[in-house]
Amino acid sequence: MVKTIDRIIQFIQYAGLSARKFDMSIGASNGYTLRMKKNHASVGSDVIENIVRTYPQLNLIWLITGEGEMLNPDKAVLHTGKLSKSQIKEIEEIVEAKIKERQERELKEMLEDIAHEITKRTRSKDN
């Protein structure tokens, strides 16, 4: 039985990405995709949401059920099944930008948490 993870691997190969690059682009831990494949595991809905958000050209129905085409016709990057070098470069640039954006957002959240914790500790010492 073909599972969602198998279709994810198929898309990764189609897009010419490495599993690592794909994992990073969707905010998953390094090795996530290959680990899920190896264990024949199910992919969580949060991961699927991140995949569809990052790769809007990917057909959600196909991803989950295997029915229909891999790519949404109106959002498909290329219909031949192969990406040109310029398209691969463009995808890599988008992936890198998404990774940087996510890292910056996480760093900002962490700094806000630290500031909140410092404020909280300062208040408790004053009392």
CSV table of C-alpha atoms in Angstrom, one decimal:
chain,number,residue,atom,x,y,z
A,1,MET,CA,0.0,0.0,0.0
A,2,VAL,CA,1.4,3.4,-1.0
A,3,LYS,CA,1.3,5.8,1.9
A,4,THR,CA,1.5,9.6,2.1
A,5,ILE,CA,5.2,9.4,2.9
A,6,ASP,CA,5.8,7.5,-0.3
A,7,ARG,CA,4.1,10.3,-2.2
A,8,ILE,CA,6.2,12.9,-0.3
A,9,ILE,CA,9.4,11.1,-1.4
A,10,GLN,CA,8.0,11.0,-5.0
A,11,PHE,CA,7.5,14.8,-4.9
A,12,ILE,CA,11.0,15.4,-3.4
A,13,GLN,CA,12.5,13.4,-6.2
A,14,TYR,CA,10.4,15.2,-8.8
A,15,ALA,CA,11.4,18.6,-7.4
A,16,GLY,CA,15.1,17.6,-7.4
A,17,LEU,CA,15.4,18.3,-3.7
A,18,SER,CA,17.4,16.4,-1.1
A,19,ALA,CA,15.4,15.0,1.8
A,20,ARG,CA,17.4,17.2,4.1
A,21,LYS,CA,16.6,20.4,2.1
A,22,PHE,CA,12.9,19.4,2.0
A,23,ASP,CA,12.8,18.7,5.8
A,24,MET,CA,14.3,22.1,6.5
A,25,SER,CA,11.9,23.8,4.1
A,26,ILE,CA,8.9,22.5,6.0
A,27,GLY,CA,10.3,23.1,9.4
A,28,ALA,CA,10.8,19.4,10.2
A,29,SER,CA,13.8,18.0,12.0
A,30,ASN,CA,16.7,16.8,9.9
A,31,GLY,CA,16.1,13.3,8.8
A,32,TYR,CA,12.4,13.4,9.4
A,33,THR,CA,11.3,12.3,5.9
A,34,LEU,CA,13.7,9.5,5.6
A,35,ARG,CA,12.9,8.3,9.1
A,36,MET,CA,9.2,8.2,8.4
A,37,LYS,CA,9.9,6.3,5.1
A,38,LYS,CA,12.1,3.8,6.9
A,39,ASN,CA,9.5,3.2,9.6
A,40,HIS,CA,6.5,3.2,7.2
A,41,ALA,CA,5.1,5.8,9.6
A,42,SER,CA,2.2,8.1,9.1
A,43,VAL,CA,2.8,11.8,8.5
A,44,GLY,CA,1.1,14.2,11.0
A,45,SER,CA,-1.4,16.8,9.9
A,46,ASP,CA,0.9,19.6,11.0
A,47,VAL,CA,3.6,18.4,8.7
A,48,ILE,CA,1.1,18.1,5.8
A,49,GLU,CA,0.0,21.7,6.5
A,50,ASN,CA,3.6,22.9,6.3
A,51,ILE,CA,4.2,21.0,3.1
A,52,VAL,CA,1.1,22.4,1.4
A,53,ARG,CA,1.9,25.9,2.7
A,54,THR,CA,5.5,25.7,1.4
A,55,TYR,CA,4.7,23.9,-1.8
A,56,PRO,CA,1.3,25.3,-3.0
A,57,GLN,CA,1.8,23.6,-6.4
A,58,LEU,CA,1.4,20.2,-4.7
A,59,ASN,CA,-2.1,18.8,-5.0
A,60,LEU,CA,-3.3,18.0,-1.4
A,61,ILE,CA,-5.8,15.4,-2.6
A,62,TRP,CA,-3.0,13.5,-4.4
A,63,LEU,CA,-0.7,13.9,-1.4
A,64,ILE,CA,-3.2,12.3,1.0
A,65,THR,CA,-5.1,9.8,-1.2
A,66,GLY,CA,-2.9,9.3,-4.3
A,67,GLU,CA,-5.8,10.3,-6.5
A,68,GLY,CA,-5.4,12.8,-9.3
A,69,GLU,CA,-2.3,14.6,-10.4
A,70,MET,CA,0.7,15.4,-8.2
A,71,LEU,CA,0.6,19.1,-9.1
A,72,ASN,CA,-2.3,21.5,-9.2
A,73,PRO,CA,-2.7,22.4,-12.8
A,74,ASP,CA,-2.9,26.2,-12.1
A,75,LYS,CA,0.1,26.2,-9.8
A,76,ALA,CA,2.3,23.6,-11.4
A,77,VAL,CA,5.9,24.5,-11.7
A,78,LEU,CA,6.5,22.3,-14.8
A,79,HIS,CA,4.4,19.7,-16.4
A,80,THR,CA,7.2,17.5,-17.8
A,81,GLY,CA,8.2,15.9,-14.5
A,82,LYS,CA,11.7,17.4,-14.6
A,83,LEU,CA,12.8,20.8,-13.4
A,84,SER,CA,15.3,22.9,-15.2
A,85,LYS,CA,18.4,24.1,-13.4
A,86,SER,CA,16.9,27.6,-13.1
A,87,GLN,CA,13.8,26.2,-11.5
A,88,ILE,CA,15.8,24.1,-9.1
A,89,LYS,CA,17.8,27.2,-8.2
A,90,GLU,CA,14.6,29.2,-7.7
A,91,ILE,CA,13.2,26.5,-5.5
A,92,GLU,CA,16.4,26.4,-3.5
A,93,GLU,CA,16.4,30.2,-3.1
A,94,ILE,CA,12.8,30.0,-1.9
A,95,VAL,CA,13.6,27.2,0.5
A,96,GLU,CA,16.6,29.1,1.9
A,97,ALA,CA,14.4,32.2,2.4
A,98,LYS,CA,11.8,30.2,4.1
A,99,ILE,CA,14.4,28.6,6.4
A,100,LYS,CA,15.9,32.0,7.2
A,101,GLU,CA,12.4,33.4,7.9
A,102,ARG,CA,11.5,30.6,10.2
A,103,GLN,CA,14.8,30.8,12.1
A,104,GLU,CA,14.4,34.5,12.5
A,105,ARG,CA,10.8,34.1,13.8
A,106,GLU,CA,11.9,31.3,16.2
A,107,LEU,CA,14.8,33.5,17.5
A,108,LYS,CA,12.5,36.4,18.0
A,109,GLU,CA,10.1,34.2,19.9
A,110,MET,CA,12.9,32.8,22.1
A,111,LEU,CA,14.2,36.3,22.9
A,112,GLU,CA,10.7,37.4,23.8
A,113,ASP,CA,10.3,34.3,26.1
A,114,ILE,CA,13.7,35.1,27.7
A,115,ALA,CA,12.7,38.8,28.3
A,116,HIS,CA,9.4,37.6,29.8
A,117,GLU,CA,11.2,35.2,32.1
A,118,ILE,CA,13.7,37.8,33.2
A,119,THR,CA,10.9,40.2,34.0
A,120,LYS,CA,9.0,37.5,35.9
A,121,ARG,CA,12.1,36.6,37.9
A,122,THR,CA,12.9,40.2,38.7
A,123,ARG,CA,9.4,40.8,39.9
A,124,SER,CA,9.5,37.7,42.2
A,125,LYS,CA,12.8,38.8,43.7
A,126,ASP,CA,11.4,42.3,44.4
A,127,ASN,CA,8.5,40.8,46.4
